[in-house]
XYZ file of C-alpha atoms in Angstrom:
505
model
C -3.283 38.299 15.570
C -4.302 35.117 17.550
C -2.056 32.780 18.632
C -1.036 28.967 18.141
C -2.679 28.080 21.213
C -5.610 30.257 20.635
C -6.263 28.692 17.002
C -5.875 25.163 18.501
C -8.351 25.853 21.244
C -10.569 27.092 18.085
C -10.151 23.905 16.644
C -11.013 21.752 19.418
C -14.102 23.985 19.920
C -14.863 23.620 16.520
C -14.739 19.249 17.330
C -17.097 20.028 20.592
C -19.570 21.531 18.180
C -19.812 18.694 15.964
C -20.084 15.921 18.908
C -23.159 18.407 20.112
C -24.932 18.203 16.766
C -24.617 14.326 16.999
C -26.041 14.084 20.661
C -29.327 16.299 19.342
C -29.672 14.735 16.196
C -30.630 11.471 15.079
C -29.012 10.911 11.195
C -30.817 7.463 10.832
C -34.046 9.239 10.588
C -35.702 11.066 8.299
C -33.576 13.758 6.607
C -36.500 16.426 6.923
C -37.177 15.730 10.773
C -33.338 16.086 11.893
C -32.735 19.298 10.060
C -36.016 20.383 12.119
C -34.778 19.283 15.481
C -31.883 21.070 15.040
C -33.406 23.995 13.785
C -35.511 23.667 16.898
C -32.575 23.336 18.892
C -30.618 26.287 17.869
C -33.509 28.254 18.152
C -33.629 27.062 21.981
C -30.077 28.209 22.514
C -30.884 31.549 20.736
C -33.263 31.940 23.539
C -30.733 30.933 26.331
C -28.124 33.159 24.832
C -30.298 35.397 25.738
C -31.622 34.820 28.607
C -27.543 34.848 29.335
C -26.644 38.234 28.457
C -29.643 39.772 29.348
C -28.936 38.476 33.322
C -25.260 39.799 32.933
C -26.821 43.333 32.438
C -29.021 43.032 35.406
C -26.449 41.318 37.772
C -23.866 44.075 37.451
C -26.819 47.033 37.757
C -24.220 48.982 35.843
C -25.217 53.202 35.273
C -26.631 53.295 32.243
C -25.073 54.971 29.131
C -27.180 57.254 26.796
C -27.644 54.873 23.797
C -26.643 57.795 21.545
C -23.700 58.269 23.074
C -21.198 55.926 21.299
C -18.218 57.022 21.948
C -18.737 57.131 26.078
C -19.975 53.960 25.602
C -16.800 52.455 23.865
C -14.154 54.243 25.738
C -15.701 53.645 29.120
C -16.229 49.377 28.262
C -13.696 47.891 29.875
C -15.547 47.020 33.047
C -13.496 44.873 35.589
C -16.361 43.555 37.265
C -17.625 42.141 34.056
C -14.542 40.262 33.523
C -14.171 39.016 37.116
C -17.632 37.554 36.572
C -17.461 36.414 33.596
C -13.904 34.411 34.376
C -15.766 32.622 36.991
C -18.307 30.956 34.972
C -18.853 28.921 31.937
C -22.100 28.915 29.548
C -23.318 25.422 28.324
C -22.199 24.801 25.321
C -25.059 25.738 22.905
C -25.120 28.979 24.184
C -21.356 29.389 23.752
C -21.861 27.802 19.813
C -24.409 30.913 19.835
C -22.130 33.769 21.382
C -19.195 31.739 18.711
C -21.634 32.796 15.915
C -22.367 35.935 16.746
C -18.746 37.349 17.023
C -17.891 35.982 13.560
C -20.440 38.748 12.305
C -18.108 41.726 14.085
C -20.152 44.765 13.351
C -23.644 43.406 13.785
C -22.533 42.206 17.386
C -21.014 45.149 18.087
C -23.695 47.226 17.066
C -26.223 44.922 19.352
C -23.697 45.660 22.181
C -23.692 49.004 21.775
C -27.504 49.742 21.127
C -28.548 47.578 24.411
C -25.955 49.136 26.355
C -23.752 45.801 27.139
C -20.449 46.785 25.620
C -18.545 45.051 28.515
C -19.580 41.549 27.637
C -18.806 42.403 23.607
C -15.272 43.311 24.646
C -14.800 40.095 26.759
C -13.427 37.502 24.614
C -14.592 34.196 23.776
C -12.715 31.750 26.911
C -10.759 29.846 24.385
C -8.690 28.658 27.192
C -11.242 27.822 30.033
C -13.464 26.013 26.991
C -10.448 24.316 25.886
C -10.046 22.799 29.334
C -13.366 21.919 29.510
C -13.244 19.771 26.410
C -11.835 16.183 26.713
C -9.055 15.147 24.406
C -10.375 12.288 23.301
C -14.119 12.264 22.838
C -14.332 16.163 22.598
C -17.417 15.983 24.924
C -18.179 19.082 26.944
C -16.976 18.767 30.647
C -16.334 21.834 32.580
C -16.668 21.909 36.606
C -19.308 21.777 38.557
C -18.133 25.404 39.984
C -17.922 26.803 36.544
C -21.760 25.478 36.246
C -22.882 26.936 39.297
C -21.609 30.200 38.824
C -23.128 30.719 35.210
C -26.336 29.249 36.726
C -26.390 31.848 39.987
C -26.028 34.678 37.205
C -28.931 33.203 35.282
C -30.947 32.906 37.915
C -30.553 36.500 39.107
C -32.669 37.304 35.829
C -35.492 34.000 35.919
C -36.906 31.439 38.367
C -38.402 29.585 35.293
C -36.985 26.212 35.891
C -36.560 25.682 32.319
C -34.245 28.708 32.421
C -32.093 27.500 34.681
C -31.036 23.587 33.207
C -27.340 23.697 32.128
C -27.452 21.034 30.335
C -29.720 20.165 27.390
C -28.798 16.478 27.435
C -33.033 15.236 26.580
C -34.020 18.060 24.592
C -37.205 16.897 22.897
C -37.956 19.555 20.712
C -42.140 19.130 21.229
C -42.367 19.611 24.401
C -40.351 22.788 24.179
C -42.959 25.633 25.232
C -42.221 29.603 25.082
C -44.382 32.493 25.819
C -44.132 35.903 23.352
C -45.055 39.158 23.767
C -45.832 42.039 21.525
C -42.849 44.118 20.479
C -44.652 47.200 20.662
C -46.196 47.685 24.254
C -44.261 44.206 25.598
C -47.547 42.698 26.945
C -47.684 39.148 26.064
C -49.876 37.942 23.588
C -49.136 34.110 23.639
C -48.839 31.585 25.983
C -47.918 28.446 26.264
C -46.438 28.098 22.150
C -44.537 24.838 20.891
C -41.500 25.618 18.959
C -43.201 23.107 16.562
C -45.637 21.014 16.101
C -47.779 18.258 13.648
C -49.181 21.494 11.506
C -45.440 23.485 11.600
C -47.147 26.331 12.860
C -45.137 26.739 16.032
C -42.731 29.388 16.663
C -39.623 27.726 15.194
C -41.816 27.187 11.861
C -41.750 28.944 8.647
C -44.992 28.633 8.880
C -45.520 30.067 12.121
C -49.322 31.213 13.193
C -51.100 31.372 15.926
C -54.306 33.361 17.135
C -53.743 35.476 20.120
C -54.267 33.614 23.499
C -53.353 35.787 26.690
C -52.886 39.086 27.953
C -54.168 42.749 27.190
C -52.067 44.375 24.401
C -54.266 46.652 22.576
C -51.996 47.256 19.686
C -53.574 48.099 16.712
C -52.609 45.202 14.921
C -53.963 41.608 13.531
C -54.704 39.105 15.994
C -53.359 35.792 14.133
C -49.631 36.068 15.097
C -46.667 35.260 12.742
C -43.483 35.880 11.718
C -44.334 38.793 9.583
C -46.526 39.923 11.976
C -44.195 40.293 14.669
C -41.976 42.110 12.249
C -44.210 44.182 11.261
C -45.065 45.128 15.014
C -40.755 45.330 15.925
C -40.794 47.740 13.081
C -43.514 50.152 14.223
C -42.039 50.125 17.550
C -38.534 50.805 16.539
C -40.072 53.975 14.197
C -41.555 55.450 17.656
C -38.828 54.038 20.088
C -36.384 56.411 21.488
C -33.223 53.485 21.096
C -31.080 53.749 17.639
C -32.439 52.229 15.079
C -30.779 48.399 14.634
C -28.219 48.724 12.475
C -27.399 52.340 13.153
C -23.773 51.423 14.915
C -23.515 48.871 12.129
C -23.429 50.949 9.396
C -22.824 54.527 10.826
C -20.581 54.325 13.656
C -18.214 56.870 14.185
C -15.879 54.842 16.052
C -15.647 52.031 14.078
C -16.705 52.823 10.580
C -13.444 54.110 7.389
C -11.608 57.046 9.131
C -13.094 58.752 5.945
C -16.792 58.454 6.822
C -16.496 58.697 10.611
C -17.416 62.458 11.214
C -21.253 61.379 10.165
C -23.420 62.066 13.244
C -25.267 58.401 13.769
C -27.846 60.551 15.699
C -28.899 62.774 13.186
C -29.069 60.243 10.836
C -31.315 57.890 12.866
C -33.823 60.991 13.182
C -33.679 61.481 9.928
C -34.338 57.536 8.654
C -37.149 57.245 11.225
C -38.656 60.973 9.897
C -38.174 60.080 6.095
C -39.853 56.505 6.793
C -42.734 57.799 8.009
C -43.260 60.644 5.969
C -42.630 58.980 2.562
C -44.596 56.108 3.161
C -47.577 57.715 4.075
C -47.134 59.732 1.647
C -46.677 56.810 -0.982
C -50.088 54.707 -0.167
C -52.310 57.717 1.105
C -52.894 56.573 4.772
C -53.051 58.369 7.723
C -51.982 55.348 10.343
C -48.569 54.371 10.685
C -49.512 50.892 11.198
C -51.328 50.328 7.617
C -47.224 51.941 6.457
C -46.145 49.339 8.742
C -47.593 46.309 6.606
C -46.938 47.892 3.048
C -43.093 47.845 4.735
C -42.218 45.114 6.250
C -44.591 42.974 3.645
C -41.485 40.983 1.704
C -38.629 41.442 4.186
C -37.218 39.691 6.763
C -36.831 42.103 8.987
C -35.234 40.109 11.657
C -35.127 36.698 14.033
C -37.763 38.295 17.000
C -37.065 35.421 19.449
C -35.915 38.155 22.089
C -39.531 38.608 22.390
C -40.486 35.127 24.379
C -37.761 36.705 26.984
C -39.803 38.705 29.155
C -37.715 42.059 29.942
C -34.991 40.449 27.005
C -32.561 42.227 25.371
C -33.606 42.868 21.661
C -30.647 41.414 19.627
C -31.721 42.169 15.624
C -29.693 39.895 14.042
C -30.864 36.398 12.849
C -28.656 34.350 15.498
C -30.518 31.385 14.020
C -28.919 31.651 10.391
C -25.787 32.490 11.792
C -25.009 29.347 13.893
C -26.250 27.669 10.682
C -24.331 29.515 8.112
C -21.259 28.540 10.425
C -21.965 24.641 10.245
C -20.286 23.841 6.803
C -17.153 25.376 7.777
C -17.206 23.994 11.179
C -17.927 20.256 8.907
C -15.190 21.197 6.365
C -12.348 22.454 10.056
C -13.199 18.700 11.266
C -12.922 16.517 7.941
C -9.071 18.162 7.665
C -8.760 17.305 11.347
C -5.573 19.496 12.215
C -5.795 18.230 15.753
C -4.600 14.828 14.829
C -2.195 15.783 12.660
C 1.949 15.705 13.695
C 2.569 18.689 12.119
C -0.069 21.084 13.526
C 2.302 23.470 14.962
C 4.308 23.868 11.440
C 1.122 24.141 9.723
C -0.997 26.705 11.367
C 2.014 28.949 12.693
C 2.146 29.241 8.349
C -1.578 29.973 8.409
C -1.416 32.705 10.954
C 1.881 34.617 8.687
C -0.362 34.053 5.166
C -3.061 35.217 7.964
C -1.114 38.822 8.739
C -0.357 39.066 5.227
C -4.471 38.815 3.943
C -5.193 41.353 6.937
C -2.935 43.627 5.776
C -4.484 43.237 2.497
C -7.890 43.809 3.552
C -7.201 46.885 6.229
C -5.253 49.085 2.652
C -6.347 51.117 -0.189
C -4.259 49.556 -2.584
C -6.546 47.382 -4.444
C -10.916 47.176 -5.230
C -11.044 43.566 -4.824
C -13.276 41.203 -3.343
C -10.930 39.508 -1.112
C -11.761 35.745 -0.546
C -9.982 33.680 2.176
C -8.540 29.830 2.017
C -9.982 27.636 4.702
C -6.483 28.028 6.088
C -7.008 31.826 6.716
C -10.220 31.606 7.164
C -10.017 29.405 10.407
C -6.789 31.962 11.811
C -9.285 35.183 10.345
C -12.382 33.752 12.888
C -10.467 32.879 15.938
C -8.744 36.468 15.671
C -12.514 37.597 15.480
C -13.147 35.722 18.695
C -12.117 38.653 20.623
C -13.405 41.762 19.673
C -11.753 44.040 21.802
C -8.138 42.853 20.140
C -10.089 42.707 16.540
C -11.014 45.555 16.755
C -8.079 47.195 18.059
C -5.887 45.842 14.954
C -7.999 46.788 12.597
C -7.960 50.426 14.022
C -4.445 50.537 13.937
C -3.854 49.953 10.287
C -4.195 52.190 7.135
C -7.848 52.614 7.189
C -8.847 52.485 10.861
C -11.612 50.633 10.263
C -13.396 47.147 11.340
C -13.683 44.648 8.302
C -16.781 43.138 8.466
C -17.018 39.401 7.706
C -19.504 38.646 5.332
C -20.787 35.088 4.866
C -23.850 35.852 2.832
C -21.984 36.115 -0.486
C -23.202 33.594 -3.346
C -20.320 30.599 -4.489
C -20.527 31.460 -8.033
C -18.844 34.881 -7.212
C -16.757 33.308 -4.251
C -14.977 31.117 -6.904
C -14.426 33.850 -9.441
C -13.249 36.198 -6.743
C -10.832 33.615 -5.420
C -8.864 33.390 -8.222
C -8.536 36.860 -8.275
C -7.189 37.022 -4.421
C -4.558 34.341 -5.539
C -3.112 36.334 -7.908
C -2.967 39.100 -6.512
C -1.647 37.913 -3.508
C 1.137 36.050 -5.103
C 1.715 39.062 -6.936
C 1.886 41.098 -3.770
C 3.978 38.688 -2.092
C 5.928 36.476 -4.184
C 4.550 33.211 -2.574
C 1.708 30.684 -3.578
C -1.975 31.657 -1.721
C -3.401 28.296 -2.239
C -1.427 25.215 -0.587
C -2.837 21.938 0.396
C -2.411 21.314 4.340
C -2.472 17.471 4.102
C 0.052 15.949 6.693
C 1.975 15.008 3.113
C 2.247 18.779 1.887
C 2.726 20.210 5.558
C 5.946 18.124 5.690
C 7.052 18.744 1.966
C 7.205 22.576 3.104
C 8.413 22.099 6.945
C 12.323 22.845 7.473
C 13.109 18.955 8.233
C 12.669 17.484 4.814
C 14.765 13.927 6.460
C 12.082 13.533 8.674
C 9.664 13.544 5.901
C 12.063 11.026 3.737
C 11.888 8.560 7.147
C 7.608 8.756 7.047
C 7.368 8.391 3.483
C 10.668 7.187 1.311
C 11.828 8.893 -1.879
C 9.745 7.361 -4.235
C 6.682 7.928 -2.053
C 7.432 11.238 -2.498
C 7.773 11.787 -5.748
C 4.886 9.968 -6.641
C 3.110 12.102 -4.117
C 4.032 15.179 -6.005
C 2.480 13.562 -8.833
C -0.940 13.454 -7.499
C -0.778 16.639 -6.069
C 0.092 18.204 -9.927
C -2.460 16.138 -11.828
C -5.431 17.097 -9.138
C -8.333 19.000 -10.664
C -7.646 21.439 -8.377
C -4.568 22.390 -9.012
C -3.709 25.546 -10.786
C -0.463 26.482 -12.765
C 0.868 29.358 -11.354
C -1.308 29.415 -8.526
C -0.808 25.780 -6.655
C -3.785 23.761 -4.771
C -6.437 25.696 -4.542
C -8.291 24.935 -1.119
C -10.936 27.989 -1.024
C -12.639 28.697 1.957
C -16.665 27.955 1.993
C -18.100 30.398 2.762
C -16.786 34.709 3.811
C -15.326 37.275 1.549
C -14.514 41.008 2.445
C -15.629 43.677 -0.242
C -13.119 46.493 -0.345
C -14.442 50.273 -1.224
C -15.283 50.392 -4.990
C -14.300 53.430 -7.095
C -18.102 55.166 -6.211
C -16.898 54.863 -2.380
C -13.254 56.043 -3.644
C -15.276 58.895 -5.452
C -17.299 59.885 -2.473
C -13.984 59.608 -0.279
């Protein structure tokens, strides 16, 4: 469970975030164009992250694992030359907002970790501290030393010479004059050169409508020649059907180290044989083709298969998760952290060492058997629930050490309309379970109402002030008989095991 000073550091990160956004985009113009240059920009510091990890790998020139070895590969991730690097350096701070996002989706990161054999950065938790330190007080602007720069930049530039690699910070992005190279997923040759991220016709790279002819190199990939989204798909997929690496997803979904003590004897290798074998043979099968790209197409013709930018990283790592979507998905919560503004507030200690017991109280809800619910955090919980996710290696290591020895997952794809029905639900039962309200109201007024000094509260406010406090706080539309204020998180829920999985059990 994290701590005070961990959840605070959160908090502040959370503050650096937003003064980020502000510096890249321009509110007083067009709606349409900012969302795009931020889109743009994240998609830039997907690439960096990158570029990041992938040069940690190299660096350290550590002996490769066999990728179907999962277990080695956990036990033996501890590395202490990974942390003595990685304490000695800082990462800009859209890459960190990028490495941020991809913890808070626990078993897709690990998975990635795993599958590219890079465990030992996955287990090294976000710096809280060292970013903490590097944020001022006041503005929240990103500061950190000039040696903490250096030493993240001599890593990077172990892995590229590109100058645009190699610029800490992005300070005068300009989001047309960012170029990128890609290169086929299937026999890594590069195909294009010299593509804008966007452009006048939105068919650069960070488009939807992404398309471009191929313009370089000498892949000779049986595939279309006008390159886009889809296509690149389609090409990731037919390389990951022939490629001797796990299948993405495999450590996600199959683990045997991290998955329900009840499932965990599956063999992830057998089962990756057998996806890749059934694929293949049931789609041809299905359309009456003999090539394995014309299966290919039919597949991968209405799914998102993934975010490819891995691919305009020469000798990248292949991370299959949409890093894109998930800063994004993060942005309303990190908007709804820093309109409560906790940081400002004389009672932040009172208030979130509360959130981080109602915190231990959810977990143990959500690690148990005892109920099939959909278990929906309050913003409160929510914010202690991410910052314990912040290090995987102690995440982790809770979760295995509950009832179900497991890793919750932490879903943030799940529609509001089910998210409010489900919350009411959680409320119940946890004030059933434990005898206390689930919803409360962390305004400065409510935090003092439930501290232990209730004459220090009298001296800010006065009786009357008080009482007619209270009655606001009763006659809002969002408060609940029986349940109190009802401040639900915006997005995340956990699904526990239904009766079918109970069945199967």
């Amino acid at each position: 469970i994290p701590t005070l000073a961990d959840t605070i550091a959160h908090l502040k990160l959370l503050k650096a975030f937003a003064v980020l956004r502000d510096s890249i985009v321009d509110e007083s113009l067009e709606p349409r164009y900012s969302i795009k240059v931020w889109q743009v920009f994240i998609t830039n510091a997907v690439r960096r992250f990158i570029i990041f990890i992938t040069a940690l790998k190299e660096y350290h020139n550590l002996e490769p694992n066999s990728p179907f070895d999962e277990r080695n590969i956990f036990d033996t991730a501890r590395s202490n030359r990974f942390i003595k690097t990685l304490d000695s350096l800082i990462p800009p701070l859209d890459v960190v907002m990028v490495w941020h996002a991809f913890l808070l989706n626990p078993k897709s990161f690990y998975d990635n970790c795993v599958r590219n054999d890079i465990l030992p950065f996955g287990m090294f938790p976000l710096p809280l501290k060292r970013l903490s330190d590097s944020i001022d007080n006041d503005s929240f602007v990103y500061k950190p030393s000039e040696v903490l720069k250096d030493n993240y930049l001599d890593v990077v530039s172990s892995f590229t010479v590109e100058p645009t690699d190699l610029i800490y910070d992005m300070d005068n992005f300009a989001m047309y004059e960012q170029l990128v190279s890609i290169s086929c997923p299937s026999c890594d040759q590069i195909i294009l050169k010299d593509i804008p991220y966007t452009n006048d016709a939105s068919t650069g790279f960070a488009d939807d409508g992404f398309k471009q002819k191929i313009n370089y190199g000498k892949c000779r990939c049986q595939f279309s020649d006008i390159i886009t989204h889809e296509e690149l798909r389609k090409r990731q997929l037919y390389a990951d059907v022939r490629s001797d690496i796990p299948l993405p997803g495999l450590y996600k979904y199959f683990s045997n180290v991290i998955s329900d003590k009840y499932f965990r004897p599956r063999n992830p290798v057998k089962i990756n044989n057998f996806i890749k074998k059934e694929f293949t043979r049931l789609a041809l099968n299905s359309i009456g083709t003999r090539t394995l790209e014309d299966t290919i197409a039919k597949a991968s013709s209405d799914k998102k298969y993934m975010n490819l930018i891995s691919h305009t990283v020469a000798r990248g790592i292949l991370i299959c998760e949409d890093l894109v979507g998930c800063v994004l998905r993060q942005e309303r919560f990190v908007k709804k952290m820093n309109e409560i503004d906790w940081l400002h507030s004389p009672l932040i200690q009172e208030g979130l060492a509360e959130s981080v017991i109602r915190y231990s109280r959810f977990f143990k809800l959500l690690t148990s058997y005892e109920h099939r619910l959909m278990l929906v955090p309050t913003l409160d919980i929510d914010l202690i629930w991410h910052t314990h996710q912040l290090s995987m290696y102690y995440y982790f290591t809770d979760c295995q050490s509950t009832e179900r020895e497991a890793v919750i997952d932490h879903d943030d794809k799940v529609e509001e309309g089910r998210l409010d029905d489900c919350f009411e639900k959680t409320a119940r039962y946890y004030k059933y379970r434990f005898k206390q309200d689930y919803s409360l109201c962390h305004c400065w007024y409510c935090l003092s109402l439930r501290s232990k000094s209730q004459s220090k509260l009298k001296s800010i406010f006065g009786k009357k002030k008080i009482e007619a406090k209270l009655a606001e706080t009763q006659s809002s539309p969002l408060f609940m008989n029986g349940i109190g204020i009802t401040h639900i998180s915006i997005h995340n829920a956990i699904c526990i095991p239904n009766t079918y999985a109970e069945e199967r059990r």
